[in-house]
PDB file of C-alpha atoms in Angstrom:
ATOM      1  CA  UNK J   1     117.647  27.481 119.987  1.00  0.00           C
ATOM      2  CA  UNK J   2     117.551  23.720 120.055  1.00  0.00           C
ATOM      3  CA  UNK J   3     120.792  23.843 118.031  1.00  0.00           C
ATOM      4  CA  UNK J   4     122.667  25.827 120.293  1.00  0.00           C
ATOM      5  CA  UNK J   5     121.948  23.933 123.487  1.00  0.00           C
ATOM      6  CA  UNK J   6     123.137  20.948 121.640  1.00  0.00           C
ATOM      7  CA  UNK J   7     126.556  21.965 120.507  1.00  0.00           C
ATOM      8  CA  UNK J   8     126.922  23.491 124.144  1.00  0.00           C
ATOM      9  CA  UNK J   9     126.632  19.812 124.913  1.00  0.00           C
ATOM     10  CA  UNK J  10     128.599  18.894 122.472  1.00  0.00           C
ATOM     11  CA  UNK J  11     131.103  21.169 123.171  1.00  0.00           C
ATOM     12  CA  UNK J  12     131.727  20.378 127.016  1.00  0.00           C
ATOM     13  CA  UNK J  13     134.484  18.213 127.844  1.00  0.00           C
ATOM     14  CA  UNK J  14     133.482  17.613 131.149  1.00  0.00           C
ATOM     15  CA  UNK J  15     130.339  15.238 129.602  1.00  0.00           C
ATOM     16  CA  UNK J  16     131.246  11.752 128.289  1.00  0.00           C
ATOM     17  CA  UNK J  17     129.993  10.457 124.929  1.00  0.00           C
ATOM     18  CA  UNK J  18     127.239   8.368 126.345  1.00  0.00           C
ATOM     19  CA  UNK J  19     126.020  11.662 128.099  1.00  0.00           C
ATOM     20  CA  UNK J  20     126.239  13.709 125.615  1.00  0.00           C
ATOM     21  CA  UNK J  21     124.054  11.606 123.229  1.00  0.00           C
ATOM     22  CA  UNK J  22     121.523  10.795 125.958  1.00  0.00           C
ATOM     23  CA  UNK J  23     121.379  14.268 126.711  1.00  0.00           C
ATOM     24  CA  UNK J  24     120.524  15.398 123.573  1.00  0.00           C
ATOM     25  CA  UNK J  25     118.035  12.978 122.098  1.00  0.00           C
ATOM     26  CA  UNK J  26     116.332  14.085 125.857  1.00  0.00           C
ATOM     27  CA  UNK J  27     116.074  17.847 124.596  1.00  0.00           C
ATOM     28  CA  UNK J  28     116.306  17.119 120.940  1.00  0.00           C
ATOM     29  CA  UNK J  29     112.008  15.098 121.614  1.00  0.00           C
ATOM     30  CA  UNK J  30     109.127  16.467 121.378  1.00  0.00           C
ATOM     31  CA  UNK J  31     111.011  19.623 119.430  1.00  0.00           C
ATOM     32  CA  UNK J  32     112.488  18.577 116.442  1.00  0.00           C
ATOM     33  CA  UNK J  33     110.657  16.753 113.517  1.00  0.00           C
ATOM     34  CA  UNK J  34     111.246  12.927 112.983  1.00  0.00           C
ATOM     35  CA  UNK J  35     113.780  12.282 110.859  1.00  0.00           C
ATOM     36  CA  UNK J  36     115.873  15.031 113.066  1.00  0.00           C
ATOM     37  CA  UNK J  37     114.708  12.522 116.478  1.00  0.00           C
ATOM     38  CA  UNK J  38     116.002   9.672 114.359  1.00  0.00           C
ATOM     39  CA  UNK J  39     119.095  11.520 114.298  1.00  0.00           C
ATOM     40  CA  UNK J  40     119.947  11.678 117.611  1.00  0.00           C
ATOM     41  CA  UNK J  41     118.397   8.209 118.498  1.00  0.00           C
ATOM     42  CA  UNK J  42     120.610   6.289 116.150  1.00  0.00           C
ATOM     43  CA  UNK J  43     123.724   8.385 117.665  1.00  0.00           C
ATOM     44  CA  UNK J  44     122.205   7.154 120.996  1.00  0.00           C
ATOM     45  CA  UNK J  45     122.304   3.427 119.921  1.00  0.00           C
ATOM     46  CA  UNK J  46     125.689   3.286 119.153  1.00  0.00           C
ATOM     47  CA  UNK J  47     126.960   5.011 122.190  1.00  0.00           C
ATOM     48  CA  UNK J  48     124.954   1.977 124.021  1.00  0.00           C
ATOM     49  CA  UNK J  49     126.473  -0.067 121.521  1.00  0.00           C
ATOM     50  CA  UNK J  50     130.111   1.008 122.618  1.00  0.00           C
ATOM     51  CA  UNK J  51     128.747   0.463 125.989  1.00  0.00           C
ATOM     52  CA  UNK J  52     127.975  -3.377 125.893  1.00  0.00           C
ATOM     53  CA  UNK J  53     124.158  -2.944 126.162  1.00  0.00           C
ATOM     54  CA  UNK J  54     123.378  -4.845 123.027  1.00  0.00           C
ATOM     55  CA  UNK J  55     119.797  -5.098 123.359  1.00  0.00           C
ATOM     56  CA  UNK J  56     118.957  -1.580 123.825  1.00  0.00           C
ATOM     57  CA  UNK J  57     121.378  -0.423 121.161  1.00  0.00           C
ATOM     58  CA  UNK J  58     119.324  -2.721 118.562  1.00  0.00           C
ATOM     59  CA  UNK J  59     115.762  -1.209 120.278  1.00  0.00           C
ATOM     60  CA  UNK J  60     116.934   2.528 119.586  1.00  0.00           C
ATOM     61  CA  UNK J  61     118.764   1.802 116.091  1.00  0.00           C
ATOM     62  CA  UNK J  62     115.168   0.405 115.585  1.00  0.00           C
ATOM     63  CA  UNK J  63     113.149   3.018 117.084  1.00  0.00           C
ATOM     64  CA  UNK J  64     115.139   5.428 114.818  1.00  0.00           C
ATOM     65  CA  UNK J  65     114.614   3.379 111.625  1.00  0.00           C
ATOM     66  CA  UNK J  66     110.851   3.486 112.319  1.00  0.00           C
ATOM     67  CA  UNK J  67     110.573   7.103 113.062  1.00  0.00           C
ATOM     68  CA  UNK J  68     112.309   7.559 108.748  1.00  0.00           C
ATOM     69  CA  UNK J  69     108.965   6.565 107.591  1.00  0.00           C
ATOM     70  CA  UNK J  70     106.262   8.174 110.586  1.00  0.00           C
ATOM     71  CA  UNK J  71     106.958  11.884 108.955  1.00  0.00           C
ATOM     72  CA  UNK J  72     108.829  11.650 105.549  1.00  0.00           C
ATOM     73  CA  UNK J  73     107.218  15.437 104.737  1.00  0.00           C
ATOM     74  CA  UNK J  74     108.016  17.054 107.492  1.00  0.00           C
ATOM     75  CA  UNK J  75     110.711  20.035 106.902  1.00  0.00           C
ATOM     76  CA  UNK J  76     114.215  19.147 108.412  1.00  0.00           C
ATOM     77  CA  UNK J  77     116.415  21.838 110.019  1.00  0.00           C
ATOM     78  CA  UNK J  78     119.487  22.492 107.928  1.00  0.00           C
ATOM     79  CA  UNK J  79     121.667  22.161 110.478  1.00  0.00           C
ATOM     80  CA  UNK J  80     120.603  18.206 110.383  1.00  0.00           C
ATOM     81  CA  UNK J  81     121.524  18.146 106.694  1.00  0.00           C
ATOM     82  CA  UNK J  82     125.410  18.569 106.871  1.00  0.00           C
ATOM     83  CA  UNK J  83     126.066  15.239 105.818  1.00  0.00           C
ATOM     84  CA  UNK J  84     122.942  14.452 103.652  1.00  0.00           C
ATOM     85  CA  UNK J  85     119.488  12.937 103.909  1.00  0.00           C
ATOM     86  CA  UNK J  86     119.173  12.038 107.659  1.00  0.00           C
ATOM     87  CA  UNK J  87     118.054   8.767 106.052  1.00  0.00           C
ATOM     88  CA  UNK J  88     121.072   7.968 104.657  1.00  0.00           C
ATOM     89  CA  UNK J  89     123.101   9.263 108.307  1.00  0.00           C
ATOM     90  CA  UNK J  90     120.657   6.973 110.071  1.00  0.00           C
ATOM     91  CA  UNK J  91     121.506   4.032 107.899  1.00  0.00           C
ATOM     92  CA  UNK J  92     125.379   5.003 108.344  1.00  0.00           C
ATOM     93  CA  UNK J  93     125.511   4.964 111.844  1.00  0.00           C
ATOM     94  CA  UNK J  94     123.034   1.605 111.823  1.00  0.00           C
ATOM     95  CA  UNK J  95     125.995  -0.138 110.410  1.00  0.00           C
ATOM     96  CA  UNK J  96     128.006   1.333 112.997  1.00  0.00           C
ATOM     97  CA  UNK J  97     126.009   0.403 115.767  1.00  0.00           C
ATOM     98  CA  UNK J  98     126.093  -3.259 114.119  1.00  0.00           C
ATOM     99  CA  UNK J  99     130.042  -3.165 113.403  1.00  0.00           C
ATOM    100  CA  UNK J 100     130.561  -2.524 117.332  1.00  0.00           C
ATOM    101  CA  UNK J 101     128.236  -5.160 118.138  1.00  0.00           C
ATOM    102  CA  UNK J 102     129.948  -7.582 115.878  1.00  0.00           C
ATOM    103  CA  UNK J 103     127.445  -8.285 113.188  1.00  0.00           C
ATOM    104  CA  UNK J 104     129.315  -7.668 110.284  1.00  0.00           C
ATOM    105  CA  UNK J 105     126.659  -9.162 108.248  1.00  0.00           C
ATOM    106  CA  UNK J 106     124.116  -6.157 108.846  1.00  0.00           C
ATOM    107  CA  UNK J 107     126.924  -3.931 108.966  1.00  0.00           C
ATOM    108  CA  UNK J 108     127.125  -3.887 105.390  1.00  0.00           C
ATOM    109  CA  UNK J 109     123.701  -4.035 104.735  1.00  0.00           C
ATOM    110  CA  UNK J 110     123.112  -0.817 106.185  1.00  0.00           C
ATOM    111  CA  UNK J 111     126.311   0.418 104.477  1.00  0.00           C
ATOM    112  CA  UNK J 112     124.899  -0.627 101.516  1.00  0.00           C
ATOM    113  CA  UNK J 113     121.497   1.695 101.846  1.00  0.00           C
ATOM    114  CA  UNK J 114     123.600   4.684 103.051  1.00  0.00           C
ATOM    115  CA  UNK J 115     124.933   4.830  99.812  1.00  0.00           C
ATOM    116  CA  UNK J 116     121.831   4.456  97.760  1.00  0.00           C
ATOM    117  CA  UNK J 117     120.624   7.602 100.034  1.00  0.00           C
ATOM    118  CA  UNK J 118     122.828  10.046  99.587  1.00  0.00           C
ATOM    119  CA  UNK J 119     122.774  11.713  95.848  1.00  0.00           C
ATOM    120  CA  UNK J 120     126.239  10.311  94.626  1.00  0.00           C
ATOM    121  CA  UNK J 121     127.435  13.372  92.692  1.00  0.00           C
ATOM    122  CA  UNK J 122     127.055  15.858  95.994  1.00  0.00           C
ATOM    123  CA  UNK J 123     128.274  13.334  98.329  1.00  0.00           C
ATOM    124  CA  UNK J 124     130.616  11.471  96.535  1.00  0.00           C
ATOM    125  CA  UNK J 125     133.488  11.489  98.983  1.00  0.00           C
ATOM    126  CA  UNK J 126     130.910  10.257 101.942  1.00  0.00           C
ATOM    127  CA  UNK J 127     129.346   7.570  99.380  1.00  0.00           C
ATOM    128  CA  UNK J 128     133.115   6.679  98.888  1.00  0.00           C
ATOM    129  CA  UNK J 129     133.692   5.935 102.668  1.00  0.00           C
ATOM    130  CA  UNK J 130     130.741   4.437 103.283  1.00  0.00           C
ATOM    131  CA  UNK J 131     131.504   2.253 100.620  1.00  0.00           C
ATOM    132  CA  UNK J 132     134.586   1.456 101.993  1.00  0.00           C
ATOM    133  CA  UNK J 133     133.126   0.818 105.652  1.00  0.00           C
ATOM    134  CA  UNK J 134     131.030  -1.551 103.849  1.00  0.00           C
ATOM    135  CA  UNK J 135     133.954  -3.519 102.047  1.00  0.00           C
ATOM    136  CA  UNK J 136     135.791  -3.875 105.618  1.00  0.00           C
ATOM    137  CA  UNK J 137     132.440  -5.474 106.579  1.00  0.00           C
ATOM    138  CA  UNK J 138     132.278  -7.563 104.227  1.00  0.00           C
ATOM    139  CA  UNK J 139     135.469  -8.725 104.898  1.00  0.00           C
ATOM    140  CA  UNK J 140     135.705  -9.148 108.555  1.00  0.00           C
ATOM    141  CA  UNK J 141     132.784 -11.622 107.647  1.00  0.00           C
ATOM    142  CA  UNK J 142     135.033 -13.504 105.115  1.00  0.00           C
ATOM    143  CA  UNK J 143     133.465 -12.609 101.616  1.00  0.00           C
ATOM    144  CA  UNK J 144     136.759 -11.399  99.926  1.00  0.00           C
ATOM    145  CA  UNK J 145     135.345 -11.584  96.329  1.00  0.00           C
ATOM    146  CA  UNK J 146     132.588  -8.995  97.486  1.00  0.00           C
ATOM    147  CA  UNK J 147     135.052  -6.889  99.570  1.00  0.00           C
ATOM    148  CA  UNK J 148     136.613  -6.482  96.564  1.00  0.00           C
ATOM    149  CA  UNK J 149     133.536  -5.597  94.118  1.00  0.00           C
ATOM    150  CA  UNK J 150     132.638  -3.052  96.778  1.00  0.00           C
ATOM    151  CA  UNK J 151     135.995  -1.568  97.262  1.00  0.00           C
ATOM    152  CA  UNK J 152     135.874  -1.238  93.300  1.00  0.00           C
ATOM    153  CA  UNK J 153     132.867   0.867  93.922  1.00  0.00           C
ATOM    154  CA  UNK J 154     134.456   2.760  96.495  1.00  0.00           C
ATOM    155  CA  UNK J 155     136.884   4.216  94.276  1.00  0.00           C
ATOM    156  CA  UNK J 156     134.629   4.622  91.698  1.00  0.00           C
ATOM    157  CA  UNK J 157     133.510   7.362  93.462  1.00  0.00           C
ATOM    158  CA  UNK J 158     136.800   8.783  94.488  1.00  0.00           C
ATOM    159  CA  UNK J 159     137.086   9.582  91.182  1.00  0.00           C
ATOM    160  CA  UNK J 160     138.106  13.543  90.801  1.00  0.00           C
ATOM    161  CA  UNK J 161     137.769  13.376  95.075  1.00  0.00           C
ATOM    162  CA  UNK J 162     141.032  14.722  96.816  1.00  0.00           C
ATOM    163  CA  UNK J 163     140.761  13.897 100.291  1.00  0.00           C
ATOM    164  CA  UNK J 164     143.135  13.007 103.191  1.00  0.00           C
ATOM    165  CA  UNK J 165     140.712   9.839 104.116  1.00  0.00           C
ATOM    166  CA  UNK J 166     140.281   8.761 100.788  1.00  0.00           C
ATOM    167  CA  UNK J 167     144.023   8.254 100.311  1.00  0.00           C
ATOM    168  CA  UNK J 168     144.364   6.411 103.638  1.00  0.00           C
ATOM    169  CA  UNK J 169     141.340   4.636 102.946  1.00  0.00           C
ATOM    170  CA  UNK J 170     143.144   2.909 100.066  1.00  0.00           C
ATOM    171  CA  UNK J 171     146.276   2.414 102.133  1.00  0.00           C
ATOM    172  CA  UNK J 172     144.384   0.850 104.185  1.00  0.00           C
ATOM    173  CA  UNK J 173     142.636  -1.213 101.788  1.00  0.00           C
ATOM    174  CA  UNK J 174     146.168  -2.927 100.095  1.00  0.00           C
ATOM    175  CA  UNK J 175     147.460  -3.588 103.809  1.00  0.00           C
ATOM    176  CA  UNK J 176     143.993  -5.549 104.455  1.00  0.00           C
ATOM    177  CA  UNK J 177     144.762  -7.593 101.004  1.00  0.00           C
ATOM    178  CA  UNK J 178     148.276  -8.441 101.754  1.00  0.00           C
ATOM    179  CA  UNK J 179     147.328 -11.701 103.263  1.00  0.00           C
ATOM    180  CA  UNK J 180     145.531 -12.857 100.124  1.00  0.00           C
ATOM    181  CA  UNK J 181     147.794 -11.979  97.435  1.00  0.00           C
ATOM    182  CA  UNK J 182     149.622 -15.016  98.030  1.00  0.00           C
ATOM    183  CA  UNK J 183     146.642 -17.067  97.197  1.00  0.00           C
ATOM    184  CA  UNK J 184     146.485 -15.546  93.880  1.00  0.00           C
ATOM    185  CA  UNK J 185     142.861 -14.568  93.746  1.00  0.00           C
ATOM    186  CA  UNK J 186     142.295 -12.263  90.448  1.00  0.00           C
ATOM    187  CA  UNK J 187     140.157 -10.137  92.321  1.00  0.00           C
ATOM    188  CA  UNK J 188     142.332  -9.465  94.918  1.00  0.00           C
ATOM    189  CA  UNK J 189     145.104  -8.756  92.290  1.00  0.00           C
ATOM    190  CA  UNK J 190     143.127  -5.952  90.091  1.00  0.00           C
ATOM    191  CA  UNK J 191     141.914  -4.281  93.344  1.00  0.00           C
ATOM    192  CA  UNK J 192     145.353  -3.884  94.720  1.00  0.00           C
ATOM    193  CA  UNK J 193     146.857  -2.655  90.922  1.00  0.00           C
ATOM    194  CA  UNK J 194     143.969  -0.344  90.964  1.00  0.00           C
ATOM    195  CA  UNK J 195     144.697   1.177  94.696  1.00  0.00           C
ATOM    196  CA  UNK J 196     148.560   1.361  93.641  1.00  0.00           C
ATOM    197  CA  UNK J 197     147.276   3.217  90.604  1.00  0.00           C
ATOM    198  CA  UNK J 198     144.943   5.532  92.606  1.00  0.00           C
ATOM    199  CA  UNK J 199     147.599   6.480  95.437  1.00  0.00           C
ATOM    200  CA  UNK J 200     150.204   7.016  92.650  1.00  0.00           C
ATOM    201  CA  UNK J 201     147.880   9.579  90.871  1.00  0.00           C
ATOM    202  CA  UNK J 202     146.668  11.129  93.661  1.00  0.00           C
TER     203      UNK J 202
END
């Protein structure tokens, strides 16, 4: 079974991440639907980006995106739905590809697509974390206003969520905002206070 074969690849400590991604993709091609293949391809794209293969990484990410629309009606195996709709996972990982390559504008755009592709009620924590990542991408490209707006949306989705990762994300957010407090920016002051209250209440 393909799921078992792929699981054995990812559990073998002798394999590097790049080897795992490439071998997993090679074993999946022709054996899974287009959307599931897109998942394997975007993971491979991320490993390519991490090893500095920019052109190959972008080409593989684009191939993954194209596969999402190749056969949208195909049945997707249950194990490929662990993080929600494949499209959302592809967008989120594509964002990481661009982030790794230093293109924070495109990363923010892809994170935004990921948040709209997942049912927010079912995947509130994941949506919140994608929004956090998008806010951080906005901040890295110097757009503090967009970063604050996106962080506010992230905290909206954290309502009722109890997660170590969301608490860490808000703590990290307050740290990132520290250098902007002295400027007296209203959006920063309001967001920092909201973060303080969130951490106190969770």
